[in-house]
Short mmCIF file of N, CA and C in Angstrom, two decimals:
data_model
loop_
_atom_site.label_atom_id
_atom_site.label_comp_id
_atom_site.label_asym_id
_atom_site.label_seq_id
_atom_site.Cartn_x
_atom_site.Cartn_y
_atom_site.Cartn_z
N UNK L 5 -140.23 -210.09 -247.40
CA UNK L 5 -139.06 -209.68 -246.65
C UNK L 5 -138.69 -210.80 -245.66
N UNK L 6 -137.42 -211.25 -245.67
CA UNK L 6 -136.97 -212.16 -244.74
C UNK L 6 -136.48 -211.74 -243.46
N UNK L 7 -137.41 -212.53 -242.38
CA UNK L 7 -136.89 -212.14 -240.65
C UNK L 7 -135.58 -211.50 -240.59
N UNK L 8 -135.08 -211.01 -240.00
CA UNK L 8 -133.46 -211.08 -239.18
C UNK L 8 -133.45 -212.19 -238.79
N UNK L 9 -132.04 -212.76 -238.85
CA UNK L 9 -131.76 -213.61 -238.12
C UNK L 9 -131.44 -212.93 -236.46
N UNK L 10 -131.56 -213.85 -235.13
CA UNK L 10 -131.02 -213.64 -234.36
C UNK L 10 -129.96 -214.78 -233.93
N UNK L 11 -128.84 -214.72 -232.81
CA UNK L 11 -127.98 -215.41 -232.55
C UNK L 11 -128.40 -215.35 -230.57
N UNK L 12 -127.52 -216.73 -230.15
CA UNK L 12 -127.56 -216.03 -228.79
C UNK L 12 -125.94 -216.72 -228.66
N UNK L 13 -125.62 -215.67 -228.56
CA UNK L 13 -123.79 -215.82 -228.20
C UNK L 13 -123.46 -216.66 -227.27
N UNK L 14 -124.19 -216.50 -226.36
CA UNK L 14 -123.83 -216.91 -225.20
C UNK L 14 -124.25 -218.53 -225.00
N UNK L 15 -124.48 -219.06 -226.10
CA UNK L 15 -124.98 -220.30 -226.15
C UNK L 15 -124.48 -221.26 -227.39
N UNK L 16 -122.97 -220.86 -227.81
CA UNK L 16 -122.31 -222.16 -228.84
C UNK L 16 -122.38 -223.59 -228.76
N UNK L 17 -122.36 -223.84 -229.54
CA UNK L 17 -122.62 -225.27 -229.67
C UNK L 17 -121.37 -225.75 -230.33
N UNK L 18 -120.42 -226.63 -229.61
CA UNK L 18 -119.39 -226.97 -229.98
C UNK L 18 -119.12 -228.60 -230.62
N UNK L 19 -118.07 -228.38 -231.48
CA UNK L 19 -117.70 -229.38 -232.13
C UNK L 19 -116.43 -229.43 -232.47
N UNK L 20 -115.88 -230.23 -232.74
CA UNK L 20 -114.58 -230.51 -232.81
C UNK L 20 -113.87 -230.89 -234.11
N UNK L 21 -114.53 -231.19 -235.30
CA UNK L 21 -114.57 -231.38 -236.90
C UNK L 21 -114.59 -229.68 -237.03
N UNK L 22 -113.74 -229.82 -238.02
CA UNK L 22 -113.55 -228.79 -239.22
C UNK L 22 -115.09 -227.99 -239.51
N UNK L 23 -115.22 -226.52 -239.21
CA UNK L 23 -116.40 -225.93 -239.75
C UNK L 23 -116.16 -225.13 -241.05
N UNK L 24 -114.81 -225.18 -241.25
CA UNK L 24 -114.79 -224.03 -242.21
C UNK L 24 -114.61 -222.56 -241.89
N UNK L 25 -114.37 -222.52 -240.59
CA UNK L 25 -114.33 -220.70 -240.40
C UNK L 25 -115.83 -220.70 -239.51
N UNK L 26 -116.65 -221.28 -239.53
CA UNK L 26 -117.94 -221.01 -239.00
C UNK L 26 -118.47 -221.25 -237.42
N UNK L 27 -118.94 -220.71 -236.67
CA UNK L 27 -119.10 -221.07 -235.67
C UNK L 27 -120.56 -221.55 -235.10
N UNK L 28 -121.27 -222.11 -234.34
CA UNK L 28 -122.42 -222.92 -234.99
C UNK L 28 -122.57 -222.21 -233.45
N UNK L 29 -124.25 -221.49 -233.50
CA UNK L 29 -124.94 -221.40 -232.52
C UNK L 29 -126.37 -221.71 -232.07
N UNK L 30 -127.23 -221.64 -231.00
CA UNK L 30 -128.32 -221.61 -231.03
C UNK L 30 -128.96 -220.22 -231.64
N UNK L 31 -130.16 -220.38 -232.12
CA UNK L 31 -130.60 -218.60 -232.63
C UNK L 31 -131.63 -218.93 -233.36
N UNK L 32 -132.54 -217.68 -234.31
CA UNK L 32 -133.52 -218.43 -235.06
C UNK L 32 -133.87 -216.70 -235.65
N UNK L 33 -135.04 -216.72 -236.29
CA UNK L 33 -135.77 -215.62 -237.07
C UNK L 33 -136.77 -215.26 -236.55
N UNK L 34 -137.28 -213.61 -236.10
CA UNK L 34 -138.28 -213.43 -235.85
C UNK L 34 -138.87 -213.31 -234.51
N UNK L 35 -139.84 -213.54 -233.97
CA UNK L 35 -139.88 -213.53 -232.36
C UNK L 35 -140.09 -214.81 -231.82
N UNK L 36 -138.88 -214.61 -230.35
CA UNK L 36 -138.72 -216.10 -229.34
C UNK L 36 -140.12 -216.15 -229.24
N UNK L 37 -141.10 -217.32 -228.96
CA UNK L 37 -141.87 -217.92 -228.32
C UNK L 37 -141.22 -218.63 -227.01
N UNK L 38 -142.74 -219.45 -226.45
CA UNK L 38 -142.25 -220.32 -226.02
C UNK L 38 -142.94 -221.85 -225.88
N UNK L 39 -142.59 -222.89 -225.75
CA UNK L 39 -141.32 -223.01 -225.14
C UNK L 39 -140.21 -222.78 -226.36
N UNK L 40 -139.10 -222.08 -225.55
CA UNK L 40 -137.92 -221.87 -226.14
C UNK L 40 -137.54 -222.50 -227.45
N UNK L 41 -137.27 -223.88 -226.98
CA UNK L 41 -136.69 -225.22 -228.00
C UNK L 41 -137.35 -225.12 -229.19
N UNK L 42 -138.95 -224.62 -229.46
CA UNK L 42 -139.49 -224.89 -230.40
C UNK L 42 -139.18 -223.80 -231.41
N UNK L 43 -138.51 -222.77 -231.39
CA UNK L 43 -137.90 -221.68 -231.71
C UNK L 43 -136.58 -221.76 -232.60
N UNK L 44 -135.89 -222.50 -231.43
CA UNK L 44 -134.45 -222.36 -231.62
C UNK L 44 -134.13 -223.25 -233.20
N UNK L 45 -133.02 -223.04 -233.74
CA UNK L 45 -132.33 -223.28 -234.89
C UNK L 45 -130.62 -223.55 -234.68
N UNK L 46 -130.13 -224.35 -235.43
CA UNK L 46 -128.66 -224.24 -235.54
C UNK L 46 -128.22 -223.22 -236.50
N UNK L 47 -127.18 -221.97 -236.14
CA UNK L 47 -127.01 -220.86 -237.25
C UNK L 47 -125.03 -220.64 -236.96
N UNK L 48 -124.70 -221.30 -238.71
CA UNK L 48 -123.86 -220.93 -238.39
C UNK L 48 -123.32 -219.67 -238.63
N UNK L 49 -122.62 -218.91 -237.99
CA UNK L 49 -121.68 -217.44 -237.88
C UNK L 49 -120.27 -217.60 -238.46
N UNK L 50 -120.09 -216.76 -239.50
CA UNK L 50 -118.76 -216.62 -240.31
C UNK L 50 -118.54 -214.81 -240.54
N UNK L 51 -117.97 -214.07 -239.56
CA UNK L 51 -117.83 -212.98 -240.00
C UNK L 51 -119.12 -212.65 -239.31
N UNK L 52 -119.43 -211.60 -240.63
CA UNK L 52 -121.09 -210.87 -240.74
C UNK L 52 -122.30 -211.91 -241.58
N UNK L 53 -121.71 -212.96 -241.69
CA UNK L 53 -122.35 -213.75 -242.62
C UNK L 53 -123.22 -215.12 -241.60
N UNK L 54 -124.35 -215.37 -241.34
CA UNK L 54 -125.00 -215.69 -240.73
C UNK L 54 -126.39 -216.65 -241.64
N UNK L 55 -125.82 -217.92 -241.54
CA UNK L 55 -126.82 -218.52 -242.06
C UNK L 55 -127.69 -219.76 -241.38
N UNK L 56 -129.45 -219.41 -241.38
CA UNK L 56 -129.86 -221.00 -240.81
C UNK L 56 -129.42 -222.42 -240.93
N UNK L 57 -129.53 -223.26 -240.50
CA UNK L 57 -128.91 -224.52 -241.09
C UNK L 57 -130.13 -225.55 -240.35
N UNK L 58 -131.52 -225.65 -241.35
CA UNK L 58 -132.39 -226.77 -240.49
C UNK L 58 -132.44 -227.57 -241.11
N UNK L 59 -131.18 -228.05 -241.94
CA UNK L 59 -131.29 -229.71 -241.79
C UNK L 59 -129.99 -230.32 -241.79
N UNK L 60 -129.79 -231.43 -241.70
CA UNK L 60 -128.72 -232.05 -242.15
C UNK L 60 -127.54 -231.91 -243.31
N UNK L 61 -128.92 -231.65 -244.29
CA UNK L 61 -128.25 -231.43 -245.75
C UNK L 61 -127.73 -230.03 -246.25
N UNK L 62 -128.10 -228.99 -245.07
CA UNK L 62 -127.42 -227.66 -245.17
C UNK L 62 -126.15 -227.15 -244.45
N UNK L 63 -125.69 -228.32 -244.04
CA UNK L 63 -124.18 -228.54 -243.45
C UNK L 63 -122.99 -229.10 -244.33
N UNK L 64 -123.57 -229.63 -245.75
CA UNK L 64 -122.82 -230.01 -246.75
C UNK L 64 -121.93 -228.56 -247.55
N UNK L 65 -120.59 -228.93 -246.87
CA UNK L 65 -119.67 -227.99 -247.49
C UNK L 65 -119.22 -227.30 -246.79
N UNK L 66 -120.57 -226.89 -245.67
CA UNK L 66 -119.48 -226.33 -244.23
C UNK L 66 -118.48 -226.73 -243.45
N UNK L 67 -118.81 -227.70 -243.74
CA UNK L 67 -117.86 -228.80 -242.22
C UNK L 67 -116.89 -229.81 -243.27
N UNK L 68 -115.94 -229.89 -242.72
CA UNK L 68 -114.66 -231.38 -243.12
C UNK L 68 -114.48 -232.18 -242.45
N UNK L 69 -114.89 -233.32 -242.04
CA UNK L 69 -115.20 -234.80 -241.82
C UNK L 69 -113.87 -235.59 -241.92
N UNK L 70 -113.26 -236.07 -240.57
CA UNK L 70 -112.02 -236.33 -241.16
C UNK L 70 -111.71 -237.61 -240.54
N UNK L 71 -112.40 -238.15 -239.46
CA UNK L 71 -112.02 -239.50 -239.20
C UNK L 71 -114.02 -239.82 -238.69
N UNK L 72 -113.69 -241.04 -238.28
CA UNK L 72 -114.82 -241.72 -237.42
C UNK L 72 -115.34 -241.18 -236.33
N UNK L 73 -114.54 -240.74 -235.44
CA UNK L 73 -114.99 -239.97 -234.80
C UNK L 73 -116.26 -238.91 -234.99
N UNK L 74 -115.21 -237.96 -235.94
CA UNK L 74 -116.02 -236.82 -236.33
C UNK L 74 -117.26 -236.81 -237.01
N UNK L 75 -117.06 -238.06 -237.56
CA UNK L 75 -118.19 -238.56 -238.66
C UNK L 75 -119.39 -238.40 -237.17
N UNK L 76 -119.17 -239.45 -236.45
CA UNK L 76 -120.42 -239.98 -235.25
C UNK L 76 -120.74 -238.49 -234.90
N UNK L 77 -119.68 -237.68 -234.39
CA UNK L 77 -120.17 -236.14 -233.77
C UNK L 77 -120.95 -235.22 -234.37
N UNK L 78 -120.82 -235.52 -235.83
CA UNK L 78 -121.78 -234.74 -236.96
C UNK L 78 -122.80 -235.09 -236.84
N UNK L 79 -123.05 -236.79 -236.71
CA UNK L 79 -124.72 -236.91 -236.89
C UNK L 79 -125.03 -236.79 -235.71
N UNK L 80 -124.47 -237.05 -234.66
CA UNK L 80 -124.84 -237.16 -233.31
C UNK L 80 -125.55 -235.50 -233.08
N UNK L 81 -124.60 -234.70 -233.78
CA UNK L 81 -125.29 -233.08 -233.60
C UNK L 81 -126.71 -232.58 -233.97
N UNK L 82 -127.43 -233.74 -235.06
CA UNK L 82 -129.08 -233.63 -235.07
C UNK L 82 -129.55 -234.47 -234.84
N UNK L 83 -129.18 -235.31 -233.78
CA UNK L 83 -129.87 -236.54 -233.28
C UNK L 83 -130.03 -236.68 -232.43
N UNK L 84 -129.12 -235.87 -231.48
CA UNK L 84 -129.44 -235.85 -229.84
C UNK L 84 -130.01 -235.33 -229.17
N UNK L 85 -130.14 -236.03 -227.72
CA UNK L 85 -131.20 -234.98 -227.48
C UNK L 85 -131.44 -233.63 -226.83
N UNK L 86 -129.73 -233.15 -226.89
CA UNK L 86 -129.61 -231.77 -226.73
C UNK L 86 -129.32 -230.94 -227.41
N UNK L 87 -129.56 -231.30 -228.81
CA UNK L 87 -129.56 -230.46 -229.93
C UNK L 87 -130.52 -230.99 -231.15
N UNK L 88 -131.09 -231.88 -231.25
CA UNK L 88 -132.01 -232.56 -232.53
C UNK L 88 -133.17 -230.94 -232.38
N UNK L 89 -133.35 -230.47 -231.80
CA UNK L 89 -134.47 -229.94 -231.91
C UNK L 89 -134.33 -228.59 -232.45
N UNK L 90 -132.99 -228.24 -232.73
CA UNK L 90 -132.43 -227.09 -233.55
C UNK L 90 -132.26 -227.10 -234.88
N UNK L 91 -133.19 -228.97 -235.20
CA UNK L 91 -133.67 -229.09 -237.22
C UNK L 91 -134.79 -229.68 -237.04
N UNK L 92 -135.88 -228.78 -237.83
CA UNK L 92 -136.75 -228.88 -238.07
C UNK L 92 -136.77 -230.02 -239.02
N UNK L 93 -136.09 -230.33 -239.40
CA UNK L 93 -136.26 -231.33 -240.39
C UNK L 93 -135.71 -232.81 -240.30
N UNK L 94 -135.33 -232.47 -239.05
CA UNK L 94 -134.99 -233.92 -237.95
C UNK L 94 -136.34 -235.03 -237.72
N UNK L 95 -136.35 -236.03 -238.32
CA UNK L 95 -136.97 -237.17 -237.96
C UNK L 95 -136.88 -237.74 -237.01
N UNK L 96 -135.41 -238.04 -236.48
CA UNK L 96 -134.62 -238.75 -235.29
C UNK L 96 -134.47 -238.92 -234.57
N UNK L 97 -134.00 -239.06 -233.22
CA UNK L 97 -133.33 -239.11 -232.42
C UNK L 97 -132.37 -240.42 -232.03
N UNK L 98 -131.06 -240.10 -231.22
CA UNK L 98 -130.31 -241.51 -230.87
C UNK L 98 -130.59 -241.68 -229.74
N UNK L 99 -131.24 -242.62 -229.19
CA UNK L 99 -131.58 -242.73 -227.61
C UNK L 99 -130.27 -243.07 -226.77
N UNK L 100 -130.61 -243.09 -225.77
CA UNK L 100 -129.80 -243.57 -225.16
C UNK L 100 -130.37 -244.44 -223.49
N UNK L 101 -129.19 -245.02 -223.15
CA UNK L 101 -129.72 -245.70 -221.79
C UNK L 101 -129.41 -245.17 -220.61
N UNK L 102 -131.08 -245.21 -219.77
CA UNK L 102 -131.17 -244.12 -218.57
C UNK L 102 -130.56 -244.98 -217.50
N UNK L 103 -129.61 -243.64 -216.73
CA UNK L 103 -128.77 -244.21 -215.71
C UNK L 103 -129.96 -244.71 -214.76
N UNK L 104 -131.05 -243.74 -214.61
CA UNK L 104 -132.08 -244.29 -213.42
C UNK L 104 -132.99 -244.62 -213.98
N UNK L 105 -134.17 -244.09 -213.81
CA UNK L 105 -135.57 -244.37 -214.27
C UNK L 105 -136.20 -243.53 -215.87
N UNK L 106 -135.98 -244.37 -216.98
CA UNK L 106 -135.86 -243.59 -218.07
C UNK L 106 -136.70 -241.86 -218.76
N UNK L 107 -135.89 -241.59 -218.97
CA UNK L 107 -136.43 -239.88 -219.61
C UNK L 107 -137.03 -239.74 -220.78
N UNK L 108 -137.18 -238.64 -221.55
CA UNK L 108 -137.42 -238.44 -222.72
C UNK L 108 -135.97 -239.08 -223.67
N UNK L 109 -136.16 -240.00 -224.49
CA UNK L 109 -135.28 -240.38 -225.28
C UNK L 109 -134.40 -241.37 -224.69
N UNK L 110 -134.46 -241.99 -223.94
CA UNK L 110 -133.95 -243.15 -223.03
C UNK L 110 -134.48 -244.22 -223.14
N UNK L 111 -134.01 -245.11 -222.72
CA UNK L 111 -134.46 -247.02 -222.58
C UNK L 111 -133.97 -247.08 -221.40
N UNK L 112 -134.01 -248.39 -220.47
CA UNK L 112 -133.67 -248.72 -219.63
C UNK L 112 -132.69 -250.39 -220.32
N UNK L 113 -131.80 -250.52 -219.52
CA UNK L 113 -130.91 -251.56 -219.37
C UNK L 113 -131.54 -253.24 -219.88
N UNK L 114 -132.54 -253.07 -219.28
CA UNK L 114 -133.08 -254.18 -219.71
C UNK L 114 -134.18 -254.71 -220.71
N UNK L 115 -134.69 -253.70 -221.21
CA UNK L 115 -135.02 -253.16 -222.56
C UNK L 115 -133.87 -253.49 -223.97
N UNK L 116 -132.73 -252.93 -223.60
CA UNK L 116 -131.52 -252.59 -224.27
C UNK L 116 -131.41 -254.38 -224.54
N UNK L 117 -131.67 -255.05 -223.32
CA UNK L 117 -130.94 -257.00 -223.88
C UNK L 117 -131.81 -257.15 -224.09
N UNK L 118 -133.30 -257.20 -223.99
CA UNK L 118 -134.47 -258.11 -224.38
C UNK L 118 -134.61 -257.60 -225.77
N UNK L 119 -134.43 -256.04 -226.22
CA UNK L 119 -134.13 -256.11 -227.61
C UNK L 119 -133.00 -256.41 -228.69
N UNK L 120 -131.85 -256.63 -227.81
CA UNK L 120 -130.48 -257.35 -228.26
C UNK L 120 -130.19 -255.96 -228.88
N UNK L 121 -130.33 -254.50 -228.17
CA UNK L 121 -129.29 -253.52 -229.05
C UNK L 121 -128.15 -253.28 -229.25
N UNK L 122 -127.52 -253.22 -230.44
CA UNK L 122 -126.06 -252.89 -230.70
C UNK L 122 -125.44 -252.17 -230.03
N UNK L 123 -124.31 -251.70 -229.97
CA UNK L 123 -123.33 -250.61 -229.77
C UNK L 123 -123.43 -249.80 -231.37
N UNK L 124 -123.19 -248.24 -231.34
CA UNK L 124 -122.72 -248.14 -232.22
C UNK L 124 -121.67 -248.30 -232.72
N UNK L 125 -121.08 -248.61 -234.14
CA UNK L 125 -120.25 -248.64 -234.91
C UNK L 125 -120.09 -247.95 -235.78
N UNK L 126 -119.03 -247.05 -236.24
CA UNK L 126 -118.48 -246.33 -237.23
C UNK L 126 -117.29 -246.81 -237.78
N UNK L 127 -117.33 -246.08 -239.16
CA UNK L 127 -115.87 -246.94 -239.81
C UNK L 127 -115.97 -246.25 -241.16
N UNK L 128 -114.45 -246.09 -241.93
CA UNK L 128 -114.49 -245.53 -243.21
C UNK L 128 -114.63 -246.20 -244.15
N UNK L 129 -115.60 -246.33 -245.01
CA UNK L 129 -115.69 -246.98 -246.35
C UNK L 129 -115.83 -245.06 -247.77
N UNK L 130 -115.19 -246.20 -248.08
CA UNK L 130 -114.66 -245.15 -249.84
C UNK L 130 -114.21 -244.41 -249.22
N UNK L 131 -114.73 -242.97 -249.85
CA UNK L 131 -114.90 -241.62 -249.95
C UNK L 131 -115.21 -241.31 -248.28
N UNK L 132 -115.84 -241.64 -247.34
CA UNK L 132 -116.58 -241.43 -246.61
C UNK L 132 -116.44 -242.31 -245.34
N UNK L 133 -117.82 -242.03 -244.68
CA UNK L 133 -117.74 -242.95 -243.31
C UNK L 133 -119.49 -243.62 -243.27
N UNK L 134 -119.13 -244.84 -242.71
CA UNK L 134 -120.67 -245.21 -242.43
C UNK L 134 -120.65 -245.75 -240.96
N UNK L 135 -121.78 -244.92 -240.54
CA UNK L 135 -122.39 -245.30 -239.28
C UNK L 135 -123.80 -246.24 -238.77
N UNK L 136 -123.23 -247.08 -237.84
CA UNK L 136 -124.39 -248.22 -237.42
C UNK L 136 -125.05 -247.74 -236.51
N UNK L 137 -126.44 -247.31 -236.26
CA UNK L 137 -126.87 -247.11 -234.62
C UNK L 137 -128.13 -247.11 -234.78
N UNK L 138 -128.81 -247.21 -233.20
CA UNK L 138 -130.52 -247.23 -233.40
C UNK L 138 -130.74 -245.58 -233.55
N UNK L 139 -131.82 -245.47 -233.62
CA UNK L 139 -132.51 -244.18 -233.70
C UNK L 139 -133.70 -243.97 -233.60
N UNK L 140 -134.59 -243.32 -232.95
CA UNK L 140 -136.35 -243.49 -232.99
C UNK L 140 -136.69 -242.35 -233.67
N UNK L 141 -137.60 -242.55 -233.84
CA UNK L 141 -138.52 -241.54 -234.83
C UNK L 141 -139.45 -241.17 -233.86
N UNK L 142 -140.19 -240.15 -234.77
CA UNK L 142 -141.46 -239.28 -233.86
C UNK L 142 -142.45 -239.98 -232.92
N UNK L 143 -142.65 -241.10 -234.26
CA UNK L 143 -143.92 -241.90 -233.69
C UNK L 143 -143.46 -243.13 -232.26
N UNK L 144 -141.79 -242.83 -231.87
CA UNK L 144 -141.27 -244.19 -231.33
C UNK L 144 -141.30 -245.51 -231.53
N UNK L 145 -140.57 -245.55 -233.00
CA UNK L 145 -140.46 -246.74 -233.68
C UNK L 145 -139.04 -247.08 -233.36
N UNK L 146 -138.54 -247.78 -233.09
CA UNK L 146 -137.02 -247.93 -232.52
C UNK L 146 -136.41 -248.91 -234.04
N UNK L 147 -134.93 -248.18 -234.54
CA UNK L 147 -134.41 -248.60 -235.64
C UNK L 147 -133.21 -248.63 -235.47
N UNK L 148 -132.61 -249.62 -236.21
CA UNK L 148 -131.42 -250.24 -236.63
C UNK L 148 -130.83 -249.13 -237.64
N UNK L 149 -129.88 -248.22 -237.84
CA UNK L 149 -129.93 -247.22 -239.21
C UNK L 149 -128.20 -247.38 -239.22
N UNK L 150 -128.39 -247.25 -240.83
CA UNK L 150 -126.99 -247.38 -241.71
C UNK L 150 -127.09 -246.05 -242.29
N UNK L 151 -125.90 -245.19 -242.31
CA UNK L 151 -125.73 -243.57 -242.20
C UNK L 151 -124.54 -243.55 -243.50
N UNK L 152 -124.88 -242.42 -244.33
CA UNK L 152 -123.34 -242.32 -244.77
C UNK L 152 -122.99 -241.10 -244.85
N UNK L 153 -121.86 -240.45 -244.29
CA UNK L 153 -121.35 -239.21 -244.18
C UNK L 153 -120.37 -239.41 -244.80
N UNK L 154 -119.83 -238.59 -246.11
CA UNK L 154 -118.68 -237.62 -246.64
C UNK L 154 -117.94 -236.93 -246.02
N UNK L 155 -117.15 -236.71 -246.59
CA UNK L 155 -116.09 -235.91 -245.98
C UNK L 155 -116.21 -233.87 -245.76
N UNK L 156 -117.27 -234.02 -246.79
CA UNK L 156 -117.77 -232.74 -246.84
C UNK L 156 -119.20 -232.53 -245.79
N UNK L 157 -119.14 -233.19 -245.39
CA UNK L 157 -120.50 -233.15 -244.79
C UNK L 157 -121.96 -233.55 -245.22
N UNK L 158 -121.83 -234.22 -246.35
CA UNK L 158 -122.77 -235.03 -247.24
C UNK L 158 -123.30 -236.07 -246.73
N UNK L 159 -124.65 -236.16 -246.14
CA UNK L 159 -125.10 -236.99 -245.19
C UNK L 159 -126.09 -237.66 -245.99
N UNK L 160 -126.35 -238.94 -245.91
CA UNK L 160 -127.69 -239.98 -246.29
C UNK L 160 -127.96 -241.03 -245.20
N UNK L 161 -129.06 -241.17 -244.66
CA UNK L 161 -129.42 -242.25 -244.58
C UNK L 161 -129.92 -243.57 -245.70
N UNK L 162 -128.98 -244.42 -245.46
CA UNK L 162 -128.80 -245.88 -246.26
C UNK L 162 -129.63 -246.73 -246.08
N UNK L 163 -130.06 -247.06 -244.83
CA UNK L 163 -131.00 -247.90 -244.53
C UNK L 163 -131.57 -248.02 -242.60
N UNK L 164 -132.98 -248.30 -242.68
CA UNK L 164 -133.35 -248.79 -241.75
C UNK L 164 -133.91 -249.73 -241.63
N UNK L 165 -133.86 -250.53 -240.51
CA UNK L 165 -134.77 -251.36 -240.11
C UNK L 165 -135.32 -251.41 -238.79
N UNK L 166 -136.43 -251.85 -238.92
CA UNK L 166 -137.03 -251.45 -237.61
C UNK L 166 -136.88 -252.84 -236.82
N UNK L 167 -136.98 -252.58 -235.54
CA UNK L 167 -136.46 -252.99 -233.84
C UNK L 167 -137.81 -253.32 -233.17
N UNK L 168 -138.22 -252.22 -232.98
CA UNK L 168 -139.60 -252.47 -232.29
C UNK L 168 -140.48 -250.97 -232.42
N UNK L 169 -141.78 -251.63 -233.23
CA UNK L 169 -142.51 -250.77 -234.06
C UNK L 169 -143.28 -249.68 -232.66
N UNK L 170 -143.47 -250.42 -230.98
CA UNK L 170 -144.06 -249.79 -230.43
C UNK L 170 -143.16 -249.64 -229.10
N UNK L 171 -141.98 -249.01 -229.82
CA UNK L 171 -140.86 -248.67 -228.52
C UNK L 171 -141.24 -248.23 -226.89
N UNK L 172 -140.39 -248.18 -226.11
CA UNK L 172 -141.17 -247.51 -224.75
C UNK L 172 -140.00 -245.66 -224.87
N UNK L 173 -139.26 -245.91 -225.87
CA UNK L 173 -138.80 -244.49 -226.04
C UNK L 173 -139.72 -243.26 -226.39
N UNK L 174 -139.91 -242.17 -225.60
CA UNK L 174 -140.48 -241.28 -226.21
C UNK L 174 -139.59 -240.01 -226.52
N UNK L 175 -139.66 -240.00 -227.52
CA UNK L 175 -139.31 -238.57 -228.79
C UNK L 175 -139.61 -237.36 -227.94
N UNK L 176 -138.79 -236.60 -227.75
CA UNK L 176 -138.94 -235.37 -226.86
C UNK L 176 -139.79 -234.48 -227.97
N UNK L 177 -140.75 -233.13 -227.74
CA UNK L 177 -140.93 -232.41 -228.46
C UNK L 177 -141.32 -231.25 -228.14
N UNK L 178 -141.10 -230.38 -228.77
CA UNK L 178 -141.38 -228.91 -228.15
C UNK L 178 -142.68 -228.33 -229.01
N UNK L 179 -143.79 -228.13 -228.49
CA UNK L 179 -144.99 -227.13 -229.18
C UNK L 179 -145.51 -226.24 -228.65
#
């Protein structure tokens, strides 16, 4: 027998790309623990129709992808670090640079030039869009990653390369 799903209304998660009718919340199956985060799930709501979505690749078909923008906001939605932790099946994260003294998922400024990091870049090729940006992994390996998102929401990672195998980023995690 499969859990209920639960929802928490009061906690949408917004986006600005095409869902299809669906509305994307925090929520999950079964009983909250805690901490919270390690719980939570992205679920989108259509009607009475209520489905998990823990990965990337279960957003293919929901969503319409329509410029560069939207492309970055899609992946940015399991990569960051105020929502990566609503897919279990998230490797990722996109760091970013701490205004003060760095956090979970941050670098500092001068980190950022001694490793010469990019800006991201997005842009449409074919069918689709490909995105340039770093990203760390669990273990805080800091990477260079080439992304390709569809228009349907058809996501691959293309390629990585790694930056620096023993980053000072640490991967937030909830257990």
């Amino acid at each position: 027998m499969t859990e209920k799903i639960w929802v928490l209304e009061d906690e949408p998660i917004r986006v600005s790309f095409n869902t299809k009718g669906y509305a994307f919340y925090k929520g999950g199956r079964g009983i909250l623990g805690s901490p919270m985060e390690a719980h939570l799930r992205l679920i989108a709501v259509r009607g009475r129709d209520q489905v998990e979505i823990p990965g990337a690749s279960h957003l293919k078909g929901r969503v319409a992808i329509e410029s560069t923008e939207e492309a970055l906001e899609f992946v940015r939605l399991f990569t960051s670090k105020g929502t990566h932790y609503l897919f279990p099946d998230g490797q990722y994260i996109e760091p970013a640079l701490a205004e003060n003294a760095p956090g979970l998922g941050e670098f500092t400024k001068e980190y950022a030039q001694r490793m010469k990091l990019e800006p991201v870049r997005s842009r449409r090729k074919g069918d689709g869009f490909e995105i340039e940006r770093s990203l760390v992994d669990r273990a805080g390996t800091l990477l260079r990653a080439t992304e390709r998102v569809g228009k349907d929401g058809d996501y691959s990672l293309m390629k990585a390369v790694i930056i620096d195998e023993s980053s000072p980023v640490s991967f937030p995690f909830y257990e």
